[in-house]
Short mmCIF file of C-alpha atoms and ligand atoms in Angstrom, two decimals:
data_model
loop_
_atom_site.label_atom_id
_atom_site.label_comp_id
_atom_site.label_asym_id
_atom_site.label_seq_id
_atom_site.Cartn_x
_atom_site.Cartn_y
_atom_site.Cartn_z
CA MET A 1 0.12 -0.50 0.08
CA SER A 2 1.05 3.14 -0.82
CA PHE A 3 1.04 6.93 1.64
CA SER A 4 0.41 10.28 0.92
CA GLU A 5 2.08 12.31 3.55
CA PHE A 6 -1.08 13.49 4.59
CA ASP A 7 -2.20 9.33 4.56
CA LEU A 8 0.52 9.14 6.37
CA ILE A 9 -0.55 12.18 9.09
CA ARG A 10 -4.15 11.05 9.11
CA THR A 11 -3.71 7.33 9.81
CA TYR A 12 -0.95 7.47 12.78
CA PHE A 13 -0.65 11.34 13.90
CA SER A 14 -4.29 12.33 14.06
CA HIS A 15 -5.72 10.37 16.86
CA ALA A 16 -2.03 9.57 18.19
CA THR A 17 -3.35 11.09 21.90
CA GLY A 18 -6.17 12.08 23.56
CA ASN A 19 -7.74 15.60 23.68
CA ARG A 20 -7.65 18.17 26.10
CA GLY A 21 -9.95 21.37 26.77
CA ASP A 22 -7.30 23.53 26.05
CA VAL A 23 -6.47 22.45 22.97
CA LEU A 24 -8.93 24.64 20.67
CA LEU A 25 -7.16 23.82 16.84
CA GLY A 26 -5.01 20.61 17.07
CA ILE A 27 -3.42 18.53 13.62
CA GLY A 28 -4.54 19.34 10.16
CA ASP A 29 -4.20 22.70 9.71
CA ASP A 30 -1.55 24.98 9.30
CA CYS A 31 -0.94 25.65 13.04
CA ALA A 32 -2.23 24.35 16.17
CA LEU A 33 -4.49 26.91 18.15
CA LEU A 34 -3.94 26.00 22.32
CA ASN A 35 -5.05 28.17 25.20
CA PRO A 36 -2.14 28.41 28.25
CA PRO A 37 -3.53 29.25 31.62
CA ALA A 38 -3.56 32.68 33.21
CA GLY A 39 -0.95 33.17 35.27
CA ARG A 40 1.07 30.58 34.33
CA CYS A 41 4.30 30.70 31.83
CA LEU A 42 4.94 28.13 29.28
CA ALA A 43 7.85 26.08 29.88
CA ILE A 44 9.08 24.61 26.46
CA SER A 45 11.89 22.22 25.52
CA ILE A 46 13.42 20.49 22.40
CA ASP A 47 14.94 17.46 21.17
CA THR A 48 16.35 15.24 18.43
CA LEU A 49 17.14 11.68 17.63
CA VAL A 50 19.93 10.80 15.40
CA GLU A 51 20.15 7.32 14.05
CA GLY A 52 22.94 5.60 14.94
CA ARG A 53 24.36 9.07 17.16
CA HIS A 54 21.11 8.23 19.64
CA PHE A 55 19.66 4.82 19.28
CA LEU A 56 21.27 1.97 17.24
CA PRO A 57 19.21 0.96 14.31
CA GLU A 58 18.03 -2.43 15.30
CA VAL A 59 16.27 -0.75 18.62
CA ASP A 60 12.77 -1.43 18.93
CA PRO A 61 10.63 1.41 17.77
CA ALA A 62 7.87 1.69 20.43
CA ALA A 63 11.25 2.00 22.81
CA LEU A 64 11.92 4.94 20.53
CA GLY A 65 8.90 6.53 20.52
CA HIS A 66 8.51 6.29 24.17
CA LYS A 67 12.03 7.64 24.66
CA ALA A 68 11.52 10.48 22.11
CA LEU A 69 9.01 11.71 24.47
CA ALA A 70 10.11 10.93 27.64
CA VAL A 71 13.62 12.81 27.27
CA ASN A 72 11.78 16.19 26.97
CA LEU A 73 9.37 15.27 29.92
CA SER A 74 12.49 14.77 31.50
CA ASP A 75 13.58 18.78 30.96
CA LEU A 76 10.16 19.84 31.52
CA ALA A 77 10.68 17.19 35.10
CA ALA A 78 13.22 19.45 35.84
CA MET A 79 12.03 23.01 35.41
CA GLY A 80 9.16 21.50 37.63
CA ALA A 81 6.64 22.24 34.83
CA GLU A 82 2.92 20.32 34.36
CA PRO A 83 3.33 18.74 30.80
CA ALA A 84 0.86 19.85 27.97
CA TRP A 85 1.44 19.70 24.52
CA ALA A 86 3.94 18.12 21.73
CA THR A 87 4.75 18.20 18.23
CA LEU A 88 6.76 16.06 16.51
CA ALA A 89 9.01 16.07 13.49
CA ILE A 90 9.64 12.84 12.55
CA THR A 91 11.65 11.90 9.36
CA LEU A 92 11.76 9.19 7.62
CA PRO A 93 13.72 6.74 5.17
CA THR A 94 10.77 4.03 3.81
CA VAL A 95 6.68 4.16 4.92
CA ASP A 96 6.94 0.51 7.33
CA GLU A 97 3.57 0.10 9.04
CA VAL A 98 4.70 -1.97 11.80
CA TRP A 99 7.73 -0.20 12.50
CA LEU A 100 5.12 3.12 12.20
CA ARG A 101 2.56 1.34 14.44
CA ALA A 102 4.84 0.69 17.30
CA PHE A 103 6.33 3.83 17.05
CA VAL A 104 3.07 5.63 17.69
CA ASP A 105 2.08 3.16 20.43
CA GLY A 106 5.13 3.94 22.61
CA PHE A 107 4.44 7.69 22.56
CA ALA A 108 1.18 7.22 22.95
CA GLN A 109 1.26 5.60 25.45
CA LEU A 110 3.77 7.77 27.63
CA ALA A 111 1.35 10.79 26.20
CA ALA A 112 -1.00 8.85 28.42
CA ALA A 113 0.76 8.41 31.11
CA HIS A 114 1.43 12.50 31.22
CA ASP A 115 -2.40 13.86 29.79
CA VAL A 116 0.13 15.21 26.62
CA GLN A 117 -1.93 15.63 23.06
CA LEU A 118 0.55 15.17 19.72
CA VAL A 119 -1.05 18.66 18.70
CA GLY A 120 1.10 18.76 15.46
CA GLY A 121 4.58 18.27 13.46
CA ASP A 122 5.59 17.67 10.24
CA THR A 123 6.73 14.57 8.01
CA THR A 124 9.36 14.20 5.66
CA ARG A 125 11.33 11.48 3.69
CA GLY A 126 15.40 11.25 4.87
CA PRO A 127 17.36 9.38 7.15
CA LEU A 128 15.45 8.23 10.10
CA SER A 129 15.16 11.53 13.33
CA ILE A 130 12.32 12.48 15.21
CA THR A 131 12.28 15.44 17.36
CA VAL A 132 9.78 16.56 19.48
CA GLN A 133 9.52 19.37 21.19
CA VAL A 134 7.27 19.47 24.90
CA HIS A 135 5.35 22.66 25.59
CA GLY A 136 4.24 22.74 29.56
CA PHE A 137 2.85 24.72 32.33
CA VAL A 138 5.16 26.66 35.13
CA ASP A 139 4.39 28.69 38.00
CA PRO A 140 7.24 31.69 36.96
CA ALA A 141 7.55 32.34 40.34
CA LEU A 142 8.01 28.32 41.25
CA ALA A 143 10.55 27.25 38.25
CA LEU A 144 13.29 24.92 39.00
CA ARG A 145 16.27 26.55 37.46
CA ARG A 146 20.46 25.26 37.37
CA SER A 147 20.96 29.03 38.74
CA GLY A 148 19.31 29.02 42.09
CA GLY A 149 22.23 26.30 43.82
CA ARG A 150 23.46 28.05 47.42
CA ALA A 151 26.72 27.30 48.90
CA GLY A 152 25.22 24.92 51.61
CA ASP A 153 22.43 23.48 49.67
CA ARG A 154 22.62 19.57 50.12
CA LEU A 155 22.57 18.21 46.97
CA PHE A 156 20.02 14.92 45.45
CA VAL A 157 19.85 12.99 42.68
CA SER A 158 16.44 10.92 42.13
CA GLY A 159 16.26 6.96 40.85
CA THR A 160 19.36 4.98 40.31
CA VAL A 161 22.50 6.88 38.01
CA GLY A 162 24.77 4.72 35.51
CA ASP A 163 21.88 1.58 33.80
CA ALA A 164 21.83 3.27 30.84
CA ALA A 165 25.55 3.78 30.34
CA LEU A 166 26.06 0.50 31.06
CA ALA A 167 23.59 -1.21 28.65
CA LEU A 168 25.07 0.42 25.94
CA GLN A 169 28.46 -0.65 26.80
CA ARG A 170 27.12 -4.14 27.23
CA LEU A 171 25.09 -4.00 24.34
CA ARG A 172 28.62 -2.60 21.98
CA ASP A 173 30.56 -5.49 23.85
CA ASN A 174 28.09 -7.34 22.65
CA ALA A 175 28.20 -9.28 26.15
CA ALA A 176 25.52 -11.44 27.64
CA HIS A 177 24.90 -10.64 31.06
CA GLY A 178 21.46 -12.74 31.36
CA THR A 179 18.24 -11.25 33.23
CA GLU A 180 20.20 -7.97 34.76
CA ASP A 181 20.54 -6.85 31.36
CA ALA A 182 16.70 -6.74 30.77
CA CYS A 183 17.28 -3.90 33.32
CA LEU A 184 19.72 -2.17 31.86
CA LEU A 185 18.60 -2.05 28.50
CA ALA A 186 14.79 -0.42 30.50
CA ARG A 187 16.64 2.01 31.88
CA LEU A 188 18.40 2.72 28.44
CA ASP A 189 15.15 2.78 25.97
CA ARG A 190 12.21 3.59 28.26
CA PRO A 191 13.69 6.28 30.83
CA THR A 192 11.10 7.12 33.35
CA PRO A 193 10.91 11.02 33.52
CA ARG A 194 10.32 12.56 37.19
CA VAL A 195 7.76 14.70 36.34
CA ALA A 196 5.94 14.22 39.76
CA LEU A 197 9.13 15.18 41.76
CA GLY A 198 9.97 17.52 39.60
CA ARG A 199 6.46 19.64 40.35
CA LEU A 200 6.92 18.53 43.82
CA LEU A 201 10.22 19.93 44.39
CA THR A 202 8.83 23.35 42.87
CA GLY A 203 9.21 25.95 45.33
CA ARG A 204 11.43 23.48 48.40
CA ALA A 205 14.30 22.84 45.76
CA ASN A 206 16.76 26.02 45.10
CA ALA A 207 18.22 24.21 42.13
CA ALA A 208 17.72 21.46 39.47
CA ILE A 209 18.67 19.48 36.22
CA ASP A 210 17.95 16.13 34.60
CA VAL A 211 20.97 13.93 34.56
CA SER A 212 21.18 13.36 30.76
CA ASP A 213 24.92 13.98 30.00
CA GLY A 214 26.00 12.46 33.13
CA LEU A 215 25.98 12.92 36.14
CA ALA A 216 29.07 15.02 37.17
CA ALA A 217 28.27 16.98 33.62
CA ASP A 218 25.18 17.59 34.76
CA LEU A 219 26.71 18.66 37.98
CA ARG A 220 28.66 21.58 36.38
CA HIS A 221 26.13 23.04 34.79
CA ILE A 222 24.35 23.46 38.33
CA CYS A 223 27.55 24.69 40.31
CA GLU A 224 28.60 27.19 37.29
CA ALA A 225 25.11 28.40 36.99
CA SER A 226 24.65 28.83 40.32
CA GLY A 227 28.41 30.75 40.84
CA VAL A 228 29.02 27.39 43.29
CA ALA A 229 31.00 24.10 44.01
CA ALA A 230 30.57 21.50 45.01
CA ARG A 231 31.44 18.06 47.20
CA VAL A 232 29.88 14.15 45.77
CA ASP A 233 30.40 11.46 48.29
CA LEU A 234 30.34 8.37 45.79
CA SER A 235 29.68 5.66 48.83
CA ARG A 236 26.35 7.68 48.71
CA LEU A 237 25.48 7.62 45.08
CA PRO A 238 22.49 5.10 44.25
CA VAL A 239 23.27 2.51 41.91
CA SER A 240 22.33 -0.84 40.72
CA PRO A 241 23.82 -3.96 41.89
CA ALA A 242 25.38 -4.09 38.06
CA VAL A 243 26.51 -0.13 37.95
CA ALA A 244 27.54 -0.43 41.40
CA ALA A 245 29.56 -4.03 40.08
CA ALA A 246 32.06 -1.61 38.33
CA CYS A 247 32.74 0.99 41.01
CA ASP A 248 33.65 -1.57 43.50
CA ARG A 249 35.97 -2.74 40.44
CA GLY A 250 37.55 1.21 40.23
CA ASP A 251 35.52 1.78 36.79
CA TRP A 252 33.18 4.78 37.67
CA HIS A 253 32.75 5.76 34.67
CA CYS A 254 28.89 4.81 34.13
CA ALA A 255 28.03 6.18 37.79
CA LEU A 256 29.31 9.52 36.88
CA ALA A 257 29.83 10.04 33.63
CA GLY A 258 27.64 7.75 31.34
CA GLY A 259 24.95 10.00 30.27
CA ASP A 260 21.01 8.82 29.52
CA ASP A 261 19.55 8.47 33.38
CA TYR A 262 17.20 11.37 33.19
CA GLU A 263 16.82 11.17 36.63
CA LEU A 264 16.79 15.12 38.23
CA LEU A 265 19.80 16.39 39.89
CA PHE A 266 18.74 18.87 42.92
CA SER A 267 19.94 20.92 45.72
CA VAL A 268 17.52 22.10 48.57
CA GLY A 269 18.86 24.55 51.36
CA ALA A 270 19.38 22.82 54.73
CA ASP A 271 15.35 23.67 56.25
CA GLN A 272 13.84 22.42 52.99
CA VAL A 273 15.44 19.26 54.02
CA ASP A 274 12.74 17.75 55.49
CA ALA A 275 9.92 18.99 53.87
CA VAL A 276 11.43 17.19 50.58
CA LEU A 277 12.16 13.63 52.21
CA ALA A 278 8.79 13.78 53.89
CA ALA A 279 6.80 15.12 49.89
CA CYS A 280 9.25 12.58 48.48
CA GLY A 281 8.56 9.22 50.51
CA ALA A 282 4.61 10.36 50.97
CA ALA A 283 4.75 10.32 46.46
CA GLY A 284 7.47 7.08 46.53
CA GLU A 285 9.77 9.06 45.03
CA PRO A 286 13.46 7.77 45.36
CA VAL A 287 15.97 9.99 46.44
CA GLN A 288 19.27 9.77 47.73
CA GLU A 289 21.02 12.67 49.41
CA ILE A 290 24.78 12.72 47.67
CA GLY A 291 26.96 15.27 49.38
CA SER A 292 26.46 19.42 49.26
CA LEU A 293 26.82 22.29 47.27
CA VAL A 294 29.65 24.53 48.96
CA ASP A 295 31.94 27.55 48.81
CA GLU A 296 34.83 26.36 47.01
CA GLU A 297 36.72 25.84 43.75
CA GLY A 298 35.14 22.47 41.27
CA ILE A 299 33.78 19.52 42.29
CA ALA A 300 35.58 17.12 44.62
CA LEU A 301 34.52 13.57 44.44
CA VAL A 302 35.16 11.99 47.64
CA TYR A 303 35.77 8.00 46.81
CA PRO A 304 34.87 4.96 49.65
CA ASP A 305 38.21 5.18 50.31
CA GLY A 306 38.50 8.51 51.76
CA ARG A 307 40.77 10.01 48.94
CA VAL A 308 39.14 13.42 47.58
CA SER A 309 39.93 13.97 43.90
CA LYS A 310 38.77 16.83 41.83
CA GLU A 311 39.55 15.25 38.45
CA ILE A 312 35.87 13.98 36.55
CA PRO A 313 35.50 11.81 33.92
CA ASP A 314 33.66 13.55 31.19
CA GLY A 315 29.72 13.41 30.13
CA PHE A 316 28.56 13.00 26.95
CA ASP A 317 29.29 16.13 24.70
CA HIS A 318 28.21 15.81 19.90
CA PHE A 319 30.99 18.70 19.73
CA ARG A 320 33.91 17.33 21.38
CA THR A 321 36.76 16.00 19.16
P1 ADP B 401 2.09 22.64 6.48
O1 ADP B 401 2.51 21.94 4.56
O2 ADP B 401 0.99 24.02 6.51
O3 ADP B 401 3.32 22.98 7.56
P2 ADP B 401 1.94 19.56 6.68
O4 ADP B 401 1.73 19.09 5.75
O5 ADP B 401 3.09 19.50 6.81
O6 ADP B 401 1.32 20.93 7.19
O7 ADP B 401 0.75 19.11 7.85
C1 ADP B 401 -0.73 18.87 7.98
C2 ADP B 401 -0.55 19.09 9.17
O8 ADP B 401 -0.86 17.68 9.65
C3 ADP B 401 -0.92 19.99 10.19
O9 ADP B 401 -1.39 20.04 11.14
C4 ADP B 401 0.33 19.58 11.06
O10 ADP B 401 1.57 19.65 12.35
C5 ADP B 401 0.37 18.18 11.40
N1 ADP B 401 1.82 16.68 11.13
C6 ADP B 401 2.82 17.25 10.27
N2 ADP B 401 3.13 15.90 10.48
C7 ADP B 401 2.90 15.37 11.93
C8 ADP B 401 3.51 14.84 12.92
N3 ADP B 401 4.27 13.90 12.19
N4 ADP B 401 3.14 14.43 13.88
C9 ADP B 401 1.56 15.39 14.48
N5 ADP B 401 1.08 16.36 13.65
C10 ADP B 401 1.53 16.19 11.95
MG1 MG B 402 4.82 20.70 6.73
#
């Protein structure tokens, strides 16, 4: 069956997600017409996934649909924003209906979980590439910024770090490690955007970022934006057994510089720590204190044997040669 661009849009994208009351006009016209709530500002973020760069060609299309939206929702989470709308620009080498159905299903399931409506996009032919933009709402006074950290803040991270990087390393090495791999692979392929956590941190955390380039690199972003330094107690890093085994061997790369975690890294003033921990506990959001922001220079890593180092493994940077 041969598809025109318009058949494609109608079949796969027009009804991919549910309808929101604040969408006056969704897919089908030259623009979507949207009604943002009074008094809150729009939080907008966009991310592109390119085959061979961000995902392997053989990746499960449903996982890809999920991840393309998840990495964007993670940015909204890091600002404490409430997700609302998404647009999708997709470039496809061919029309593979099985692939497309799975991709849209993966996207739509995560969209439904966060009440996100797909309101527009663009469909073109070419090397596989997926760009998603998300739009959310946040009270401008409460948005979580990278720049709000202060010396004396305590530093926290959600979930676990390093799993996605270890999964990718094992995929590349083609090394089989049995059932452990399924859990790691899920962390790489289907990251969980910490949207609820980000929202409960608004008004309580001072600074936040989502960990996409590796814990150390993203911590550096907070430090630079906030004009502070940090001290991280590596014995407190929340890691899965597989990543813990690597750290025990002295290989801290996945945990500190792996990237693709999509956890939230945030700093909290001492007077707010109890309130944050209580709120996270009540919401079932796992968070772990890993250090503090300090009034010094650089990022000090305190290894479990007590050694302190300011040498940081690098995170992912597309333009570094
Ligand atoms: P135009 O040529 O005016 O830019 P298009 O033909 O590209 O319009 O798109 C027609 C409609 O379908 C628009 O509302 C557009 O937002 C929507 N659309 C196109 N591709 C996608 C997609 N991949 N996902 C969601 N909506 C899409
Ligand atoms: Mg167009």
